[in-house]
Tab-separated table of C-alpha atoms and ligand atoms in Angstrom:
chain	number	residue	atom	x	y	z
T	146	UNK	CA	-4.150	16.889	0.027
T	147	UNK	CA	-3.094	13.439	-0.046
T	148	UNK	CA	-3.673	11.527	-3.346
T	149	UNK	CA	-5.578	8.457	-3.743
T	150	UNK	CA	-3.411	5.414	-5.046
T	151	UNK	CA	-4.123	4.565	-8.718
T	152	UNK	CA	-5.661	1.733	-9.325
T	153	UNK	CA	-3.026	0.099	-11.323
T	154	UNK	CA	-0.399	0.190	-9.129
T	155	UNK	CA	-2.118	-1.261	-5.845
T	156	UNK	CA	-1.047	-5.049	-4.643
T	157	UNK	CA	-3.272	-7.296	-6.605
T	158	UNK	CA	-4.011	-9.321	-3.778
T	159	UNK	CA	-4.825	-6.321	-0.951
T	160	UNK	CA	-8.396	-5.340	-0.548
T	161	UNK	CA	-8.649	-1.691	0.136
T	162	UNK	CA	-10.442	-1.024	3.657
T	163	UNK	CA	-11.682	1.964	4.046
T	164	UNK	CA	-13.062	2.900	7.497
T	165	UNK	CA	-15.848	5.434	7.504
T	166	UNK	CA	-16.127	8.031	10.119
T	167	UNK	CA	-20.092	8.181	9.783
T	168	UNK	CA	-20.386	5.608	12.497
T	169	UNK	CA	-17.341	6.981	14.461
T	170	UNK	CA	-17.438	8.427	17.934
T	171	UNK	CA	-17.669	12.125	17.146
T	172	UNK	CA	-16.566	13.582	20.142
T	173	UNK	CA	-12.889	11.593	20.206
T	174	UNK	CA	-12.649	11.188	15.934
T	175	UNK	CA	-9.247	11.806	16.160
T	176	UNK	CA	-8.937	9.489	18.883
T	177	UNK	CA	-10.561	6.942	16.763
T	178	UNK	CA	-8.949	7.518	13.270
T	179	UNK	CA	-5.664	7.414	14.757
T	180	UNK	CA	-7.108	4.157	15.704
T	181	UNK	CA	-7.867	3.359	12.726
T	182	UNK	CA	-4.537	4.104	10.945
T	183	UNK	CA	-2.378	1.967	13.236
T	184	UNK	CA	-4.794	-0.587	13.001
T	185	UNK	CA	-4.422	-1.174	9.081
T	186	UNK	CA	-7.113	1.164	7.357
T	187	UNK	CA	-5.974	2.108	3.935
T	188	UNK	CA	-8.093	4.687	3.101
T	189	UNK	CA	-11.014	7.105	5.147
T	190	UNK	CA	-14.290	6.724	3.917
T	191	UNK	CA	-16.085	10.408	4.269
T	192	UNK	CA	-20.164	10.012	3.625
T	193	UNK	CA	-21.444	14.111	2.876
T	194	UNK	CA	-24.824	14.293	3.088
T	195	UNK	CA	-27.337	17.081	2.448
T	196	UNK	CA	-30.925	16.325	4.020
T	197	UNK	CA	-32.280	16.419	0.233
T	198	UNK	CA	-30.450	13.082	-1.787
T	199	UNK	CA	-30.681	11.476	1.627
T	200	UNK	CA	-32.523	12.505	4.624
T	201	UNK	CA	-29.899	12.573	6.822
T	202	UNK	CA	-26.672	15.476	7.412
T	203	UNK	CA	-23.475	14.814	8.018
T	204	UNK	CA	-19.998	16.528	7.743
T	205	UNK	CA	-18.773	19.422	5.771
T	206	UNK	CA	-15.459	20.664	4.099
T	207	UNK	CA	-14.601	21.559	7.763
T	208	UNK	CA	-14.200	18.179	8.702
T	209	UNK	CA	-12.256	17.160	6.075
T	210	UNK	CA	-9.668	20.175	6.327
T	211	UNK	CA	-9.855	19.563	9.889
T	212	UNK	CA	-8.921	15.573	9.147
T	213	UNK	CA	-6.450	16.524	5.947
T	214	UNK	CA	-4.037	17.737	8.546
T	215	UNK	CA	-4.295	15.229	10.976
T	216	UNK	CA	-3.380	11.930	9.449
T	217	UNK	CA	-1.839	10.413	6.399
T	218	UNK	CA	-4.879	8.608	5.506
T	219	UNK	CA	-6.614	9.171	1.595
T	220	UNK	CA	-9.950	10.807	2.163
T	221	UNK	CA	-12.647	8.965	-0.061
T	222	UNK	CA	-14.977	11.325	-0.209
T	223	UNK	CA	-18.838	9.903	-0.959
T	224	UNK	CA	-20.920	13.260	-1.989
T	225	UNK	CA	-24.534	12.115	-1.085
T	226	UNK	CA	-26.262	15.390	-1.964
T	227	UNK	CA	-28.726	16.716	-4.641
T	228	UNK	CA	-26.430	19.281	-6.371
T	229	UNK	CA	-22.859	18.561	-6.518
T	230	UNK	CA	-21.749	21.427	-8.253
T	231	UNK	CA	-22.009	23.141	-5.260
T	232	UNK	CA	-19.777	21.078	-3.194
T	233	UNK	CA	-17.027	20.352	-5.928
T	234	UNK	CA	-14.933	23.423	-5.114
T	235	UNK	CA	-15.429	23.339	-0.961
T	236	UNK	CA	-14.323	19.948	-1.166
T	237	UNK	CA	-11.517	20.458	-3.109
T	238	UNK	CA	-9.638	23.630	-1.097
T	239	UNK	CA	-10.240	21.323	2.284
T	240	UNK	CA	-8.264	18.664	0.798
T	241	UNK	CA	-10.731	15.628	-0.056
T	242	UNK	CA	-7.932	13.111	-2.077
T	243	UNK	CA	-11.277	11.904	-4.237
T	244	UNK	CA	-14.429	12.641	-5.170
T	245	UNK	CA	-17.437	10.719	-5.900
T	246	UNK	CA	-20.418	11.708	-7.264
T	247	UNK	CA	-23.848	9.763	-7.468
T	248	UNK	CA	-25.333	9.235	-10.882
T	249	UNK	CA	-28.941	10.014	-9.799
T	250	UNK	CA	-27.619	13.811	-8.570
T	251	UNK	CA	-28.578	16.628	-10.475
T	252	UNK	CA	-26.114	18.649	-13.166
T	253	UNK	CA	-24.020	17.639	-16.075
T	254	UNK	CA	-22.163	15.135	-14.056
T	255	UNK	CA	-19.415	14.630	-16.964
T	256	UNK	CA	-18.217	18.085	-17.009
T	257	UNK	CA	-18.217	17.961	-12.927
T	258	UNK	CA	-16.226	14.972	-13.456
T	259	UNK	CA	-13.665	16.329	-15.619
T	260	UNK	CA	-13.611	19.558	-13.170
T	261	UNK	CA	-12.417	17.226	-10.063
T	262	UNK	CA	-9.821	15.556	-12.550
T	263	UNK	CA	-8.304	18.856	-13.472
T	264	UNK	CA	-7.855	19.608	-10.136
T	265	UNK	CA	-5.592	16.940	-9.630
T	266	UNK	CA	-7.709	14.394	-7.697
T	267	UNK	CA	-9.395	10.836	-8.304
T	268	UNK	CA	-13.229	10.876	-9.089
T	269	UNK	CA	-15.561	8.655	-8.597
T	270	UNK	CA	-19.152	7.832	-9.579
T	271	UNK	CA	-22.011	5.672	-7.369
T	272	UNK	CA	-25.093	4.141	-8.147
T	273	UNK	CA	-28.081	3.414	-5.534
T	274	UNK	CA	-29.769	0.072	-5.375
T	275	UNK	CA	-32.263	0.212	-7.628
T	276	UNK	CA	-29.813	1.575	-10.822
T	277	UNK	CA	-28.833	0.020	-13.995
T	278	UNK	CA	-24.884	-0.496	-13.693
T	279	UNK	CA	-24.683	0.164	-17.223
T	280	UNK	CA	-25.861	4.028	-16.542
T	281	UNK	CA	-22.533	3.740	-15.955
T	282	UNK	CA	-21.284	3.542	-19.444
T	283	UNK	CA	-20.856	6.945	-20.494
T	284	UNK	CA	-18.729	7.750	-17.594
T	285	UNK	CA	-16.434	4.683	-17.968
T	286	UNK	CA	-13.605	6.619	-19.343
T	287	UNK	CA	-13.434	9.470	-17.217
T	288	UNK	CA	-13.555	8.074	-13.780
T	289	UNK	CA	-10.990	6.055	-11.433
T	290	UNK	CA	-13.622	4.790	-9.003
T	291	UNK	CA	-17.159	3.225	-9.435
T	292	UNK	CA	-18.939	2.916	-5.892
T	293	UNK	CA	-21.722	0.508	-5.571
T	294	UNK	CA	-24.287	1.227	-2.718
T	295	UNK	CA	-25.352	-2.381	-1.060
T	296	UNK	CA	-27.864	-0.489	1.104
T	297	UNK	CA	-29.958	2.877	0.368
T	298	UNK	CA	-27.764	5.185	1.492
T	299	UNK	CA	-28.004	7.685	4.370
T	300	UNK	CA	-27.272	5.731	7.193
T	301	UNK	CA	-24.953	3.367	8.407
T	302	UNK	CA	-25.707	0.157	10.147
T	303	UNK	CA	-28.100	-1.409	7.619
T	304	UNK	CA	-27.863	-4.613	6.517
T	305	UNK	CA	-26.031	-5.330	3.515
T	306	UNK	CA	-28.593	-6.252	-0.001
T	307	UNK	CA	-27.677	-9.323	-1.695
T	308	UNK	CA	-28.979	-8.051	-5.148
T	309	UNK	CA	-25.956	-5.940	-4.548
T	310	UNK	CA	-23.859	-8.792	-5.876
T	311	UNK	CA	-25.114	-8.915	-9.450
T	312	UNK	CA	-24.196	-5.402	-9.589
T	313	UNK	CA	-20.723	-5.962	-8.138
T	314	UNK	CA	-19.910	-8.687	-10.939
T	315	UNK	CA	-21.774	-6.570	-13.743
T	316	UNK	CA	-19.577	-3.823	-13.120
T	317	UNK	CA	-16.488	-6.064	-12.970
T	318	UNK	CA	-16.953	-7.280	-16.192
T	319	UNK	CA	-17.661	-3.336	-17.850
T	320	UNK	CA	-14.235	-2.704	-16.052
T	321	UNK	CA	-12.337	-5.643	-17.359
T	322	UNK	CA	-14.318	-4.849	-21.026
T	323	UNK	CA	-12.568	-1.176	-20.791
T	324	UNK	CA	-9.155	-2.557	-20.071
T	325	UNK	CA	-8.411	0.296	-17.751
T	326	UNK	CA	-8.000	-0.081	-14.012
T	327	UNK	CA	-10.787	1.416	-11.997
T	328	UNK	CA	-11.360	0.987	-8.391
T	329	UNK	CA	-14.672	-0.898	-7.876
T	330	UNK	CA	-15.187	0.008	-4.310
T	331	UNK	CA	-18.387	-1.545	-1.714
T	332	UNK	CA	-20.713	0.872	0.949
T	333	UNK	CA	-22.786	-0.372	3.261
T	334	UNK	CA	-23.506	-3.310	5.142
T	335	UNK	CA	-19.818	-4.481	4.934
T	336	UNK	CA	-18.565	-6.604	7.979
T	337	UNK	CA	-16.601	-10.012	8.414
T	338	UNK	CA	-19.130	-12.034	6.656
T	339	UNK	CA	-20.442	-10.021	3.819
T	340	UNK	CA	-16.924	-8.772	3.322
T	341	UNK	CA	-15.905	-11.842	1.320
T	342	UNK	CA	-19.097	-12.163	-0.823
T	343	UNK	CA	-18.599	-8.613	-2.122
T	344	UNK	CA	-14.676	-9.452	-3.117
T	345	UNK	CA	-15.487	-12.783	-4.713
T	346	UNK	CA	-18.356	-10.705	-6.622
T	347	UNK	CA	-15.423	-8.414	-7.837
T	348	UNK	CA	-14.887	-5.787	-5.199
T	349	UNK	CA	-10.918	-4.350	-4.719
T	350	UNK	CA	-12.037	-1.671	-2.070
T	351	UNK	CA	-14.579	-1.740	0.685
T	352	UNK	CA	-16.179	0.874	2.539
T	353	UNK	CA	-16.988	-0.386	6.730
T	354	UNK	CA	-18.673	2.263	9.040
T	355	UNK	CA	-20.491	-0.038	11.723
T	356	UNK	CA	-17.657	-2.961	11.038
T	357	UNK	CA	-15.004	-0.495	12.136
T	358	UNK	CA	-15.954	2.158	14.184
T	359	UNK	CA	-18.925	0.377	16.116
T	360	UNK	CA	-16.848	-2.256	17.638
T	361	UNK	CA	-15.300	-1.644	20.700
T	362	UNK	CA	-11.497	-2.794	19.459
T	363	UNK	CA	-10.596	-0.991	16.025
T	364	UNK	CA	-7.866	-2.631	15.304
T	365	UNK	CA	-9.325	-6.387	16.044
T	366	UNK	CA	-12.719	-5.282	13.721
T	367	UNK	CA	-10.192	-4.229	10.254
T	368	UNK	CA	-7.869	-7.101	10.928
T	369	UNK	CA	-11.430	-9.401	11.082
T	370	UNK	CA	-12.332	-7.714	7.859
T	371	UNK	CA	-9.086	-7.861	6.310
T	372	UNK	CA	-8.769	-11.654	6.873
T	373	UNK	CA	-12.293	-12.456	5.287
T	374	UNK	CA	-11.399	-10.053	2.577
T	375	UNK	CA	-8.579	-11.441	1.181
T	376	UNK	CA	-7.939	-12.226	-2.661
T	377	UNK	CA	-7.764	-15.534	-3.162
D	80	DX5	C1	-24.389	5.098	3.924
D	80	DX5	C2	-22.976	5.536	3.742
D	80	DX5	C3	-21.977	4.537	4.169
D	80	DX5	C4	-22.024	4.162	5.640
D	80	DX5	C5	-21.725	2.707	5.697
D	80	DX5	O1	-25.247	5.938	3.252
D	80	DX5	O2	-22.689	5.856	2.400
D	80	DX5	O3	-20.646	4.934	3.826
D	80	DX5	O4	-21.121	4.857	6.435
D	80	DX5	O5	-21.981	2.274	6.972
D	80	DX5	P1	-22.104	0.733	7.354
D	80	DX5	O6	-20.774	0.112	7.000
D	80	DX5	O7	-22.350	0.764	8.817
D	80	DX5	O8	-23.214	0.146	6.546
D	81	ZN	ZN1	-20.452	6.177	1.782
């Protein structure tokens, strides 16, 4: 398991990219996250989804065992799925470096929290569209990453949701309010133009599936995203 970098310590001025392998070529993803790592991706974005929080499926704990091995790359694991207590553990013994959990799953999501934490990783929590950021509140303490969704999630290539914004900056300001560094990471919609919107609104990490892995030269596509990203 590789750990995720603490907040804290990260280069004020570096936006986190994180590539994620939803919109990768399946049949060459080594190929292509090999790609990826030479080309300047910080971090793997992994999207698990279970046909009931979102009606889509994607990868399991064997993909991420599979990738754990493979490169040096954090895996940012996003757990899109109805129960999450049934994924913690799986997720865990393949080697996932964080998890996140969405706020609108089912369970006591505190004591899952402090379950990932005692294992040693980073955990997360996300919020859909349409929720309050200050659902948030309770959680504040516990977590290292908050993950705003800027499009319903389940599949990549949607457009990015402006009211996303208000959210980004919202959550910025609980973060700065707590004093304590937390990642305040960006999914969906993310690509050279919306890139810069989200980091001005507050963002330090953003998530690119269609960005990245949809255009034909990797490398070119993070550098692109990079370059609008920067902290100014
Ligand atoms: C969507 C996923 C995202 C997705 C983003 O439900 O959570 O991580 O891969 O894809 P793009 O960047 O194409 O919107
Ligand atoms: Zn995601």
């Amino acid at each position: 398991m590789i750990n995720l970098p603490a907040c804290a310590a990260w280069p004020k001025d570096k936006t986190v990219i994180a590539p994620s392998i939803l919109s990768a070529d399946q049949l060459v993803l080594g190929e292509q996250i090999k790609q990826a790592q030479q080309g300047g991706a910080d971090w793997l974005h992994i999207d698990i989804m279970d046909g009931h929080f979102v009606p889509n499926l994607s990868f399991g704990p064997a993909t991420v065992k599979a990738i754990d091995g493979f490169t040096a790359l954090a895996q940012d694991v996003h757990l899109m799925v109805e129960k999450p207590a049934d994924f913690i553990a799986p997720f865990i013994k393949a080697g996932a470096s964080s998890l996140t959990l969405h706020i609108e799953s089912k369970g006591d999501i505190k004591q899952l929290l402090k379950g990932i934490k005692a294992q040693g990783l980073s955990c997360g929590i996300s919020i859909k569209p349409d929720t309050k950021p200050c659902d948030i509140a309770p959680y504040i303490d516990l977590i290292d990453l908050i993950l705003v969704m800027s499009v319903y999630p389940g599949f990549g290539g949607q457009a990015f949701l402006p009211s996303s914004l208000k959210q980004i900056s919202d959550i910025r300001d609980m973060i700065k309010a707590g004093g304590r560094a937390i990642w305040l990471e960006v999914d969906g919609g993310i690509n050279k133009d919306t890139a810069a919107k989200a980091v001005e609104a507050g963002a330090d990490a953003l998530v690119a599936g269609n960005a990245v892995f949809g255009q034909s030269d990797i490398k070119e596509a993070i550098a692109q995203i990079r370059q609008a990203a920067e902290i100014k």
